[in-house]
Amino acid sequence: MSSLLDVAIKEKYTIMKINDPLVFVKNAIDWSVFSKILKGMYHNDTERGGASNIPIITMVKVLYLQSAYNMVDEQAETMIRDRISFMNFLDYPDRLPDARTIWIFRERLSKTGKDRAIWNELNRQLREKRIIINNGSLNDIKVRIEAQDSMIITADPGKHGKKKPPVSLDPHPPADTKNTGKEQKEKKMTREEKRHAKIMAAEKKRIMREERRYSETRRSKDGTHTKKGSKGFFGYKGHTGVDEDVYIDNYIVTTASVHDASVNLSVPGKTNFRDKGYFGSPCNGRDGTMDRAVRGSKLSIDQVRRNKRISRKRSMVEHPYAVIRRAFHFSHVLVTMVRRVRVKFMFACMGYNIYRLRSQMTAAAMEVA
């Protein structure tokens, strides 16, 4: 940016820079690394010419802003052009993406699985920052415990709608006449015809399901129904593993009907604390799952006390969900597939970890002062 207006915008930003939380996010992360990691997603860097792609760093930052401020693609397109703090966070690029470009980039991430590469690089950088906070080596922040839980991410079921019957040209269509008993007997199907009709009906349903899954509709293709207590939900589940410093260490997104016990994020060599919903499920490390009473057998006093101790330990896993819901307002999605929800949930977890790092650095600075 080199125009007089751009200089004026930068000058205006210096007034509000002190109160801008994005300054910390911009300086805490080395965003240039993501450009090398995600370069393989594009295959149009040829000598034939054409418009160049919007820089990958800009696109990753836009997706972070979209998650941190709970914006849909159209809102993100408007706000990155309207808010000075967003412009500064994006380093005042010459070109900014529109809503369609944001959607396509996120779709590329979900199809190629590069969101996991972003997550691994972010965790590596945050681990280095945590070493600096502790004023020590890597062994000083060796994580000994892990906690696992899940949060429900709601979605809109949507509607397919049935085809409306053709409108009759006759203003007075004839009334339906019911068949007499004799005619019904004559139209009874044989056993072989009934069997064939059932097969055809099942095949028709299968084809309709496939058409719905791959059709461009607003209906959620992978979302399912589940119940929590007496309340029903439709959508997905975000499963996370949290270490003892209350950083999200790992994440998985499934459809809502998947039971928590079928997702194993336990880490070998660590004590993994989990609630009663994981009772009986395998654990890769030391099992810290709460005991659950079974039919004909109540919990002993020792088991009740053990559950209380585990409950105090595993309660830290609820903190990320509180921040993600309250601060980032992430609890509902409009996308329609698990892989798309996975990318959105990854950026929500990414935002939480940066939020947690900022809190730790602020607390450390206050202790020094």
PDB file of C-alpha atoms in Angstrom, residues 60-323:
ATOM      1  CA  VAL A  60      -4.563 -18.219   6.904  1.00  0.00           C
ATOM      2  CA  LYS A  61      -4.846 -14.957   8.828  1.00  0.00           C
ATOM      3  CA  VAL A  62      -8.292 -14.321   7.354  1.00  0.00           C
ATOM      4  CA  LEU A  63      -9.472 -17.759   8.499  1.00  0.00           C
ATOM      5  CA  TYR A  64      -8.104 -17.015  11.966  1.00  0.00           C
ATOM      6  CA  LEU A  65      -9.995 -13.701  12.067  1.00  0.00           C
ATOM      7  CA  GLN A  66     -13.118 -15.430  10.847  1.00  0.00           C
ATOM      8  CA  SER A  67     -12.909 -17.933  13.699  1.00  0.00           C
ATOM      9  CA  ALA A  68     -11.887 -15.469  16.417  1.00  0.00           C
ATOM     10  CA  TYR A  69     -14.680 -13.020  15.588  1.00  0.00           C
ATOM     11  CA  ASN A  70     -17.321 -15.569  14.539  1.00  0.00           C
ATOM     12  CA  MET A  71     -17.884 -14.289  11.002  1.00  0.00           C
ATOM     13  CA  VAL A  72     -19.381 -15.999   7.987  1.00  0.00           C
ATOM     14  CA  ASP A  73     -17.583 -15.647   4.658  1.00  0.00           C
ATOM     15  CA  GLU A  74     -19.579 -12.610   3.539  1.00  0.00           C
ATOM     16  CA  GLN A  75     -18.986 -10.843   6.854  1.00  0.00           C
ATOM     17  CA  ALA A  76     -15.273 -11.605   6.692  1.00  0.00           C
ATOM     18  CA  GLU A  77     -15.095 -10.159   3.176  1.00  0.00           C
ATOM     19  CA  THR A  78     -16.608  -6.894   4.434  1.00  0.00           C
ATOM     20  CA  MET A  79     -14.813  -6.591   7.769  1.00  0.00           C
ATOM     21  CA  ILE A  80     -11.262  -7.113   6.474  1.00  0.00           C
ATOM     22  CA  ARG A  81     -11.865  -4.092   4.245  1.00  0.00           C
ATOM     23  CA  ASP A  82     -13.610  -2.039   6.910  1.00  0.00           C
ATOM     24  CA  ARG A  83     -11.678  -2.450  10.180  1.00  0.00           C
ATOM     25  CA  ILE A  84      -8.260  -0.855  10.490  1.00  0.00           C
ATOM     26  CA  SER A  85      -7.122  -3.407  13.066  1.00  0.00           C
ATOM     27  CA  PHE A  86      -7.868  -6.221  10.605  1.00  0.00           C
ATOM     28  CA  MET A  87      -5.943  -4.414   7.853  1.00  0.00           C
ATOM     29  CA  ASN A  88      -2.934  -4.054  10.139  1.00  0.00           C
ATOM     30  CA  PHE A  89      -3.134  -7.712  11.173  1.00  0.00           C
ATOM     31  CA  LEU A  90      -3.086  -8.668   7.489  1.00  0.00           C
ATOM     32  CA  ASP A  91      -0.133  -6.290   6.842  1.00  0.00           C
ATOM     33  CA  TYR A  92      -2.148  -4.018   4.529  1.00  0.00           C
ATOM     34  CA  PRO A  93      -2.161  -6.362   1.498  1.00  0.00           C
ATOM     35  CA  ASP A  94      -2.755  -5.020  -1.999  1.00  0.00           C
ATOM     36  CA  ARG A  95      -5.376  -7.696  -2.669  1.00  0.00           C
ATOM     37  CA  LEU A  96      -7.952  -9.059  -0.268  1.00  0.00           C
ATOM     38  CA  PRO A  97     -10.051 -12.208  -0.764  1.00  0.00           C
ATOM     39  CA  ASP A  98     -13.774 -12.167  -1.363  1.00  0.00           C
ATOM     40  CA  ALA A  99     -16.258 -14.581   0.210  1.00  0.00           C
ATOM     41  CA  ARG A 100     -15.906 -17.133  -2.580  1.00  0.00           C
ATOM     42  CA  THR A 101     -12.100 -17.159  -2.322  1.00  0.00           C
ATOM     43  CA  ILE A 102     -12.306 -17.699   1.443  1.00  0.00           C
ATOM     44  CA  TRP A 103     -14.657 -20.633   0.900  1.00  0.00           C
ATOM     45  CA  ILE A 104     -12.431 -22.210  -1.762  1.00  0.00           C
ATOM     46  CA  PHE A 105      -9.292 -21.901   0.384  1.00  0.00           C
ATOM     47  CA  ARG A 106     -11.000 -23.505   3.374  1.00  0.00           C
ATOM     48  CA  GLU A 107     -12.303 -26.240   1.082  1.00  0.00           C
ATOM     49  CA  ARG A 108      -8.760 -26.890  -0.146  1.00  0.00           C
ATOM     50  CA  LEU A 109      -7.596 -27.259   3.445  1.00  0.00           C
ATOM     51  CA  SER A 110     -10.354 -29.748   4.247  1.00  0.00           C
ATOM     52  CA  LYS A 111      -9.777 -31.874   1.140  1.00  0.00           C
ATOM     53  CA  THR A 112      -5.977 -31.987   1.369  1.00  0.00           C
ATOM     54  CA  GLY A 113      -5.833 -32.355   5.167  1.00  0.00           C
ATOM     55  CA  LYS A 114      -3.365 -29.480   5.433  1.00  0.00           C
ATOM     56  CA  ASP A 115      -5.217 -28.158   8.469  1.00  0.00           C
ATOM     57  CA  ARG A 116      -3.345 -30.776  10.495  1.00  0.00           C
ATOM     58  CA  ALA A 117      -0.024 -29.365   9.229  1.00  0.00           C
ATOM     59  CA  ILE A 118      -1.079 -25.889  10.395  1.00  0.00           C
ATOM     60  CA  TRP A 119      -1.995 -27.328  13.787  1.00  0.00           C
ATOM     61  CA  ASN A 120       1.313 -29.161  14.226  1.00  0.00           C
ATOM     62  CA  GLU A 121       3.343 -26.079  13.314  1.00  0.00           C
ATOM     63  CA  LEU A 122       1.326 -23.897  15.677  1.00  0.00           C
ATOM     64  CA  ASN A 123       1.848 -26.334  18.552  1.00  0.00           C
ATOM     65  CA  ARG A 124       5.582 -26.369  17.851  1.00  0.00           C
ATOM     66  CA  GLN A 125       5.775 -22.581  18.018  1.00  0.00           C
ATOM     67  CA  LEU A 126       3.622 -22.385  21.139  1.00  0.00           C
ATOM     68  CA  ARG A 127       5.799 -24.975  22.851  1.00  0.00           C
ATOM     69  CA  GLU A 128       8.845 -22.785  22.270  1.00  0.00           C
ATOM     70  CA  LYS A 129       6.985 -19.804  23.719  1.00  0.00           C
ATOM     71  CA  ARG A 130       6.029 -21.845  26.773  1.00  0.00           C
ATOM     72  CA  ILE A 131       9.699 -22.706  27.337  1.00  0.00           C
ATOM     73  CA  ILE A 132      10.516 -18.989  27.372  1.00  0.00           C
ATOM     74  CA  ILE A 133       7.709 -18.317  29.865  1.00  0.00           C
ATOM     75  CA  ASN A 134       9.042 -21.009  32.200  1.00  0.00           C
ATOM     76  CA  ASN A 135      12.607 -19.676  31.847  1.00  0.00           C
ATOM     77  CA  GLY A 136      13.930 -23.153  31.371  1.00  0.00           C
ATOM     78  CA  SER A 137      14.397 -26.060  29.039  1.00  0.00           C
ATOM     79  CA  LEU A 138      11.990 -28.430  27.376  1.00  0.00           C
ATOM     80  CA  ASN A 139      12.074 -30.737  30.401  1.00  0.00           C
ATOM     81  CA  ASP A 140      10.721 -27.959  32.621  1.00  0.00           C
ATOM     82  CA  ILE A 141       7.349 -28.125  30.877  1.00  0.00           C
ATOM     83  CA  LYS A 142       7.191 -31.866  30.461  1.00  0.00           C
ATOM     84  CA  VAL A 143       3.507 -32.713  30.478  1.00  0.00           C
ATOM     85  CA  ARG A 144       2.603 -35.617  32.730  1.00  0.00           C
ATOM     86  CA  ILE A 145      -1.181 -35.616  32.507  1.00  0.00           C
ATOM     87  CA  GLU A 146      -3.807 -35.330  29.802  1.00  0.00           C
ATOM     88  CA  ALA A 147      -7.582 -34.854  29.937  1.00  0.00           C
ATOM     89  CA  GLN A 148     -10.120 -35.687  27.245  1.00  0.00           C
ATOM     90  CA  ASP A 149     -13.688 -34.595  26.613  1.00  0.00           C
ATOM     91  CA  SER A 150     -15.967 -33.417  23.818  1.00  0.00           C
ATOM     92  CA  MET A 151     -18.281 -30.524  22.977  1.00  0.00           C
ATOM     93  CA  ILE A 152     -21.370 -30.566  20.790  1.00  0.00           C
ATOM     94  CA  ILE A 153     -21.267 -28.382  17.678  1.00  0.00           C
ATOM     95  CA  THR A 154     -24.801 -27.803  16.485  1.00  0.00           C
ATOM     96  CA  ALA A 155     -25.817 -27.447  12.842  1.00  0.00           C
ATOM     97  CA  ASP A 156     -28.954 -26.896  10.792  1.00  0.00           C
ATOM     98  CA  PRO A 157     -30.522 -30.135   9.542  1.00  0.00           C
ATOM     99  CA  GLY A 158     -31.932 -28.309   6.519  1.00  0.00           C
ATOM    100  CA  LYS A 159     -34.586 -29.584   4.172  1.00  0.00           C
ATOM    101  CA  HIS A 160     -34.578 -31.369   0.860  1.00  0.00           C
ATOM    102  CA  GLY A 161     -38.206 -30.820   0.127  1.00  0.00           C
ATOM    103  CA  LYS A 162     -40.350 -33.091  -1.977  1.00  0.00           C
ATOM    104  CA  LYS A 163     -41.281 -32.351  -5.543  1.00  0.00           C
ATOM    105  CA  LYS A 164     -44.647 -30.673  -5.742  1.00  0.00           C
ATOM    106  CA  PRO A 165     -47.278 -32.484  -7.778  1.00  0.00           C
ATOM    107  CA  PRO A 166     -47.947 -30.970 -11.200  1.00  0.00           C
ATOM    108  CA  VAL A 167     -50.686 -28.356 -11.250  1.00  0.00           C
ATOM    109  CA  SER A 168     -53.780 -29.577 -13.035  1.00  0.00           C
ATOM    110  CA  LEU A 169     -55.013 -27.465 -15.936  1.00  0.00           C
ATOM    111  CA  ASP A 170     -58.568 -28.437 -15.154  1.00  0.00           C
ATOM    112  CA  PRO A 171     -59.991 -25.985 -12.579  1.00  0.00           C
ATOM    113  CA  HIS A 172     -62.239 -28.774 -11.295  1.00  0.00           C
ATOM    114  CA  PRO A 173     -60.115 -31.943 -11.173  1.00  0.00           C
ATOM    115  CA  PRO A 174     -61.997 -35.183 -10.701  1.00  0.00           C
ATOM    116  CA  ALA A 175     -62.209 -36.490  -7.168  1.00  0.00           C
ATOM    117  CA  ASP A 176     -60.248 -39.617  -6.278  1.00  0.00           C
ATOM    118  CA  THR A 177     -62.390 -42.708  -6.336  1.00  0.00           C
ATOM    119  CA  LYS A 178     -61.591 -45.546  -3.992  1.00  0.00           C
ATOM    120  CA  ASN A 179     -61.352 -49.043  -5.329  1.00  0.00           C
ATOM    121  CA  THR A 180     -63.994 -51.495  -4.323  1.00  0.00           C
ATOM    122  CA  GLY A 181     -63.114 -54.614  -2.395  1.00  0.00           C
ATOM    123  CA  LYS A 182     -63.391 -56.756  -5.527  1.00  0.00           C
ATOM    124  CA  GLU A 183     -60.952 -54.518  -7.468  1.00  0.00           C
ATOM    125  CA  GLN A 184     -58.496 -54.555  -4.556  1.00  0.00           C
ATOM    126  CA  LYS A 185     -58.493 -58.343  -4.521  1.00  0.00           C
ATOM    127  CA  GLU A 186     -57.779 -58.400  -8.226  1.00  0.00           C
ATOM    128  CA  LYS A 187     -54.790 -56.021  -7.737  1.00  0.00           C
ATOM    129  CA  LYS A 188     -53.165 -58.007  -4.934  1.00  0.00           C
ATOM    130  CA  MET A 189     -49.510 -58.705  -5.663  1.00  0.00           C
ATOM    131  CA  THR A 190     -47.967 -62.096  -5.560  1.00  0.00           C
ATOM    132  CA  ARG A 191     -45.153 -62.905  -3.138  1.00  0.00           C
ATOM    133  CA  GLU A 192     -42.565 -62.537  -5.874  1.00  0.00           C
ATOM    134  CA  GLU A 193     -43.979 -59.163  -6.922  1.00  0.00           C
ATOM    135  CA  LYS A 194     -43.915 -57.928  -3.314  1.00  0.00           C
ATOM    136  CA  ARG A 195     -40.299 -59.025  -2.965  1.00  0.00           C
ATOM    137  CA  HIS A 196     -39.375 -57.240  -6.183  1.00  0.00           C
ATOM    138  CA  ALA A 197     -41.221 -54.088  -5.063  1.00  0.00           C
ATOM    139  CA  LYS A 198     -39.318 -54.034  -1.758  1.00  0.00           C
ATOM    140  CA  ILE A 199     -36.000 -54.376  -3.561  1.00  0.00           C
ATOM    141  CA  MET A 200     -36.880 -51.541  -5.930  1.00  0.00           C
ATOM    142  CA  ALA A 201     -38.021 -49.313  -3.045  1.00  0.00           C
ATOM    143  CA  ALA A 202     -34.781 -49.934  -1.144  1.00  0.00           C
ATOM    144  CA  GLU A 203     -32.732 -49.184  -4.252  1.00  0.00           C
ATOM    145  CA  LYS A 204     -34.681 -45.978  -4.811  1.00  0.00           C
ATOM    146  CA  LYS A 205     -33.970 -44.866  -1.232  1.00  0.00           C
ATOM    147  CA  ARG A 206     -30.268 -45.639  -1.656  1.00  0.00           C
ATOM    148  CA  ILE A 207     -30.071 -43.585  -4.857  1.00  0.00           C
ATOM    149  CA  MET A 208     -31.891 -40.694  -3.176  1.00  0.00           C
ATOM    150  CA  ARG A 209     -29.449 -40.786  -0.260  1.00  0.00           C
ATOM    151  CA  GLU A 210     -26.485 -40.645  -2.629  1.00  0.00           C
ATOM    152  CA  GLU A 211     -28.047 -37.789  -4.577  1.00  0.00           C
ATOM    153  CA  ARG A 212     -28.677 -35.859  -1.370  1.00  0.00           C
ATOM    154  CA  ARG A 213     -25.142 -36.432  -0.122  1.00  0.00           C
ATOM    155  CA  TYR A 214     -23.451 -35.053  -3.225  1.00  0.00           C
ATOM    156  CA  SER A 215     -26.020 -32.447  -4.178  1.00  0.00           C
ATOM    157  CA  GLU A 216     -25.409 -28.751  -3.523  1.00  0.00           C
ATOM    158  CA  THR A 217     -28.022 -28.200  -0.842  1.00  0.00           C
ATOM    159  CA  ARG A 218     -28.104 -26.549   2.550  1.00  0.00           C
ATOM    160  CA  ARG A 219     -28.878 -29.869   4.208  1.00  0.00           C
ATOM    161  CA  SER A 220     -26.210 -31.212   6.557  1.00  0.00           C
ATOM    162  CA  LYS A 221     -24.775 -34.285   4.853  1.00  0.00           C
ATOM    163  CA  ASP A 222     -22.835 -35.742   7.805  1.00  0.00           C
ATOM    164  CA  GLY A 223     -24.653 -34.285  10.807  1.00  0.00           C
ATOM    165  CA  THR A 224     -26.622 -36.643  13.043  1.00  0.00           C
ATOM    166  CA  HIS A 225     -28.928 -36.421  16.038  1.00  0.00           C
ATOM    167  CA  THR A 226     -27.886 -37.065  19.631  1.00  0.00           C
ATOM    168  CA  LYS A 227     -29.204 -36.469  23.134  1.00  0.00           C
ATOM    169  CA  LYS A 228     -27.458 -35.006  26.143  1.00  0.00           C
ATOM    170  CA  GLY A 229     -29.575 -35.532  29.192  1.00  0.00           C
ATOM    171  CA  SER A 230     -33.119 -34.792  28.103  1.00  0.00           C
ATOM    172  CA  LYS A 231     -32.154 -32.313  25.375  1.00  0.00           C
ATOM    173  CA  GLY A 232     -31.685 -33.267  21.740  1.00  0.00           C
ATOM    174  CA  PHE A 233     -29.065 -31.851  19.380  1.00  0.00           C
ATOM    175  CA  PHE A 234     -28.223 -32.134  15.703  1.00  0.00           C
ATOM    176  CA  GLY A 235     -24.736 -31.652  14.345  1.00  0.00           C
ATOM    177  CA  TYR A 236     -21.228 -32.769  15.229  1.00  0.00           C
ATOM    178  CA  LYS A 237     -18.837 -33.355  18.123  1.00  0.00           C
ATOM    179  CA  GLY A 238     -15.438 -31.803  18.683  1.00  0.00           C
ATOM    180  CA  HIS A 239     -13.195 -34.074  20.779  1.00  0.00           C
ATOM    181  CA  THR A 240     -10.106 -32.567  22.407  1.00  0.00           C
ATOM    182  CA  GLY A 241      -7.197 -33.630  24.553  1.00  0.00           C
ATOM    183  CA  VAL A 242      -5.879 -31.010  26.997  1.00  0.00           C
ATOM    184  CA  ASP A 243      -2.505 -31.087  28.750  1.00  0.00           C
ATOM    185  CA  GLU A 244      -1.785 -29.946  32.301  1.00  0.00           C
ATOM    186  CA  ASP A 245      -0.992 -26.390  31.151  1.00  0.00           C
ATOM    187  CA  VAL A 246      -4.571 -26.292  29.770  1.00  0.00           C
ATOM    188  CA  TYR A 247      -3.478 -26.159  26.128  1.00  0.00           C
ATOM    189  CA  ILE A 248      -5.394 -28.174  23.549  1.00  0.00           C
ATOM    190  CA  ASP A 249      -2.966 -30.862  22.475  1.00  0.00           C
ATOM    191  CA  ASN A 250      -5.072 -32.781  19.959  1.00  0.00           C
ATOM    192  CA  TYR A 251      -8.500 -32.645  18.340  1.00  0.00           C
ATOM    193  CA  ILE A 252     -10.876 -34.815  16.317  1.00  0.00           C
ATOM    194  CA  VAL A 253     -14.276 -33.974  14.823  1.00  0.00           C
ATOM    195  CA  THR A 254     -16.970 -36.621  14.418  1.00  0.00           C
ATOM    196  CA  THR A 255     -20.668 -36.668  13.776  1.00  0.00           C
ATOM    197  CA  ALA A 256     -22.822 -36.107  16.872  1.00  0.00           C
ATOM    198  CA  SER A 257     -24.070 -39.687  17.202  1.00  0.00           C
ATOM    199  CA  VAL A 258     -20.539 -41.060  17.726  1.00  0.00           C
ATOM    200  CA  HIS A 259     -20.087 -42.043  21.368  1.00  0.00           C
ATOM    201  CA  ASP A 260     -17.269 -40.366  23.279  1.00  0.00           C
ATOM    202  CA  ALA A 261     -15.800 -43.732  24.262  1.00  0.00           C
ATOM    203  CA  SER A 262     -15.142 -44.631  20.620  1.00  0.00           C
ATOM    204  CA  VAL A 263     -12.658 -41.735  20.282  1.00  0.00           C
ATOM    205  CA  ASN A 264      -9.330 -42.378  21.959  1.00  0.00           C
ATOM    206  CA  LEU A 265      -7.027 -39.357  22.332  1.00  0.00           C
ATOM    207  CA  SER A 266      -5.083 -40.776  25.271  1.00  0.00           C
ATOM    208  CA  VAL A 267      -1.318 -40.329  25.108  1.00  0.00           C
ATOM    209  CA  PRO A 268       1.146 -43.129  25.969  1.00  0.00           C
ATOM    210  CA  GLY A 269       3.282 -42.419  29.008  1.00  0.00           C
ATOM    211  CA  LYS A 270       0.803 -39.963  30.532  1.00  0.00           C
ATOM    212  CA  THR A 271      -2.048 -40.224  33.000  1.00  0.00           C
ATOM    213  CA  ASN A 272      -5.217 -39.662  30.994  1.00  0.00           C
ATOM    214  CA  PHE A 273      -8.179 -38.332  32.988  1.00  0.00           C
ATOM    215  CA  ARG A 274     -11.637 -38.931  31.528  1.00  0.00           C
ATOM    216  CA  ASP A 275     -15.211 -38.875  32.799  1.00  0.00           C
ATOM    217  CA  LYS A 276     -17.629 -41.790  33.222  1.00  0.00           C
ATOM    218  CA  GLY A 277     -18.607 -41.703  29.563  1.00  0.00           C
ATOM    219  CA  TYR A 278     -15.255 -43.321  28.713  1.00  0.00           C
ATOM    220  CA  PHE A 279     -15.656 -46.140  31.246  1.00  0.00           C
ATOM    221  CA  GLY A 280     -14.538 -49.428  29.720  1.00  0.00           C
ATOM    222  CA  SER A 281     -12.864 -47.865  26.669  1.00  0.00           C
ATOM    223  CA  PRO A 282      -9.164 -48.547  25.954  1.00  0.00           C
ATOM    224  CA  CYS A 283      -6.493 -46.127  27.158  1.00  0.00           C
ATOM    225  CA  ASN A 284      -3.013 -45.831  25.662  1.00  0.00           C
ATOM    226  CA  GLY A 285      -1.400 -44.412  28.804  1.00  0.00           C
ATOM    227  CA  ARG A 286      -2.141 -44.702  32.487  1.00  0.00           C
ATOM    228  CA  ASP A 287      -5.905 -45.003  32.840  1.00  0.00           C
ATOM    229  CA  GLY A 288      -7.480 -42.178  34.838  1.00  0.00           C
ATOM    230  CA  THR A 289     -11.077 -42.827  33.767  1.00  0.00           C
ATOM    231  CA  MET A 290     -13.774 -42.340  36.388  1.00  0.00           C
ATOM    232  CA  ASP A 291     -15.498 -45.499  37.617  1.00  0.00           C
ATOM    233  CA  ARG A 292     -19.149 -46.066  36.814  1.00  0.00           C
ATOM    234  CA  ALA A 293     -21.637 -48.209  38.680  1.00  0.00           C
ATOM    235  CA  VAL A 294     -22.981 -51.180  36.758  1.00  0.00           C
ATOM    236  CA  ARG A 295     -26.153 -53.150  37.237  1.00  0.00           C
ATOM    237  CA  GLY A 296     -26.145 -55.008  40.523  1.00  0.00           C
ATOM    238  CA  SER A 297     -22.915 -53.400  41.735  1.00  0.00           C
ATOM    239  CA  LYS A 298     -22.636 -50.027  43.443  1.00  0.00           C
ATOM    240  CA  LEU A 299     -19.481 -47.970  43.684  1.00  0.00           C
ATOM    241  CA  SER A 300     -17.410 -48.507  46.793  1.00  0.00           C
ATOM    242  CA  ILE A 301     -16.315 -45.636  49.020  1.00  0.00           C
ATOM    243  CA  ASP A 302     -12.802 -45.826  47.569  1.00  0.00           C
ATOM    244  CA  GLN A 303     -14.190 -45.593  44.040  1.00  0.00           C
ATOM    245  CA  VAL A 304     -16.324 -42.578  44.949  1.00  0.00           C
ATOM    246  CA  ARG A 305     -13.309 -40.819  46.444  1.00  0.00           C
ATOM    247  CA  ARG A 306     -11.230 -41.728  43.404  1.00  0.00           C
ATOM    248  CA  ASN A 307     -13.891 -40.239  41.128  1.00  0.00           C
ATOM    249  CA  LYS A 308     -13.798 -36.988  43.087  1.00  0.00           C
ATOM    250  CA  ARG A 309     -10.030 -36.761  42.747  1.00  0.00           C
ATOM    251  CA  ILE A 310     -10.235 -37.455  39.010  1.00  0.00           C
ATOM    252  CA  SER A 311     -13.065 -34.935  38.616  1.00  0.00           C
ATOM    253  CA  ARG A 312     -10.882 -32.182  40.066  1.00  0.00           C
ATOM    254  CA  LYS A 313      -8.065 -33.102  37.702  1.00  0.00           C
ATOM    255  CA  ARG A 314     -10.132 -33.464  34.543  1.00  0.00           C
ATOM    256  CA  SER A 315     -12.129 -30.266  35.142  1.00  0.00           C
ATOM    257  CA  MET A 316      -9.399 -28.352  33.297  1.00  0.00           C
ATOM    258  CA  VAL A 317     -10.699 -29.793  30.015  1.00  0.00           C
ATOM    259  CA  GLU A 318     -13.859 -27.690  30.381  1.00  0.00           C
ATOM    260  CA  HIS A 319     -11.942 -24.385  30.298  1.00  0.00           C
ATOM    261  CA  PRO A 320     -11.209 -24.456  26.544  1.00  0.00           C
ATOM    262  CA  TYR A 321     -14.868 -25.127  25.780  1.00  0.00           C
ATOM    263  CA  ALA A 322     -15.935 -22.165  27.905  1.00  0.00           C
ATOM    264  CA  VAL A 323     -13.544 -19.840  26.056  1.00  0.00           C
TER     265      VAL A 323
END
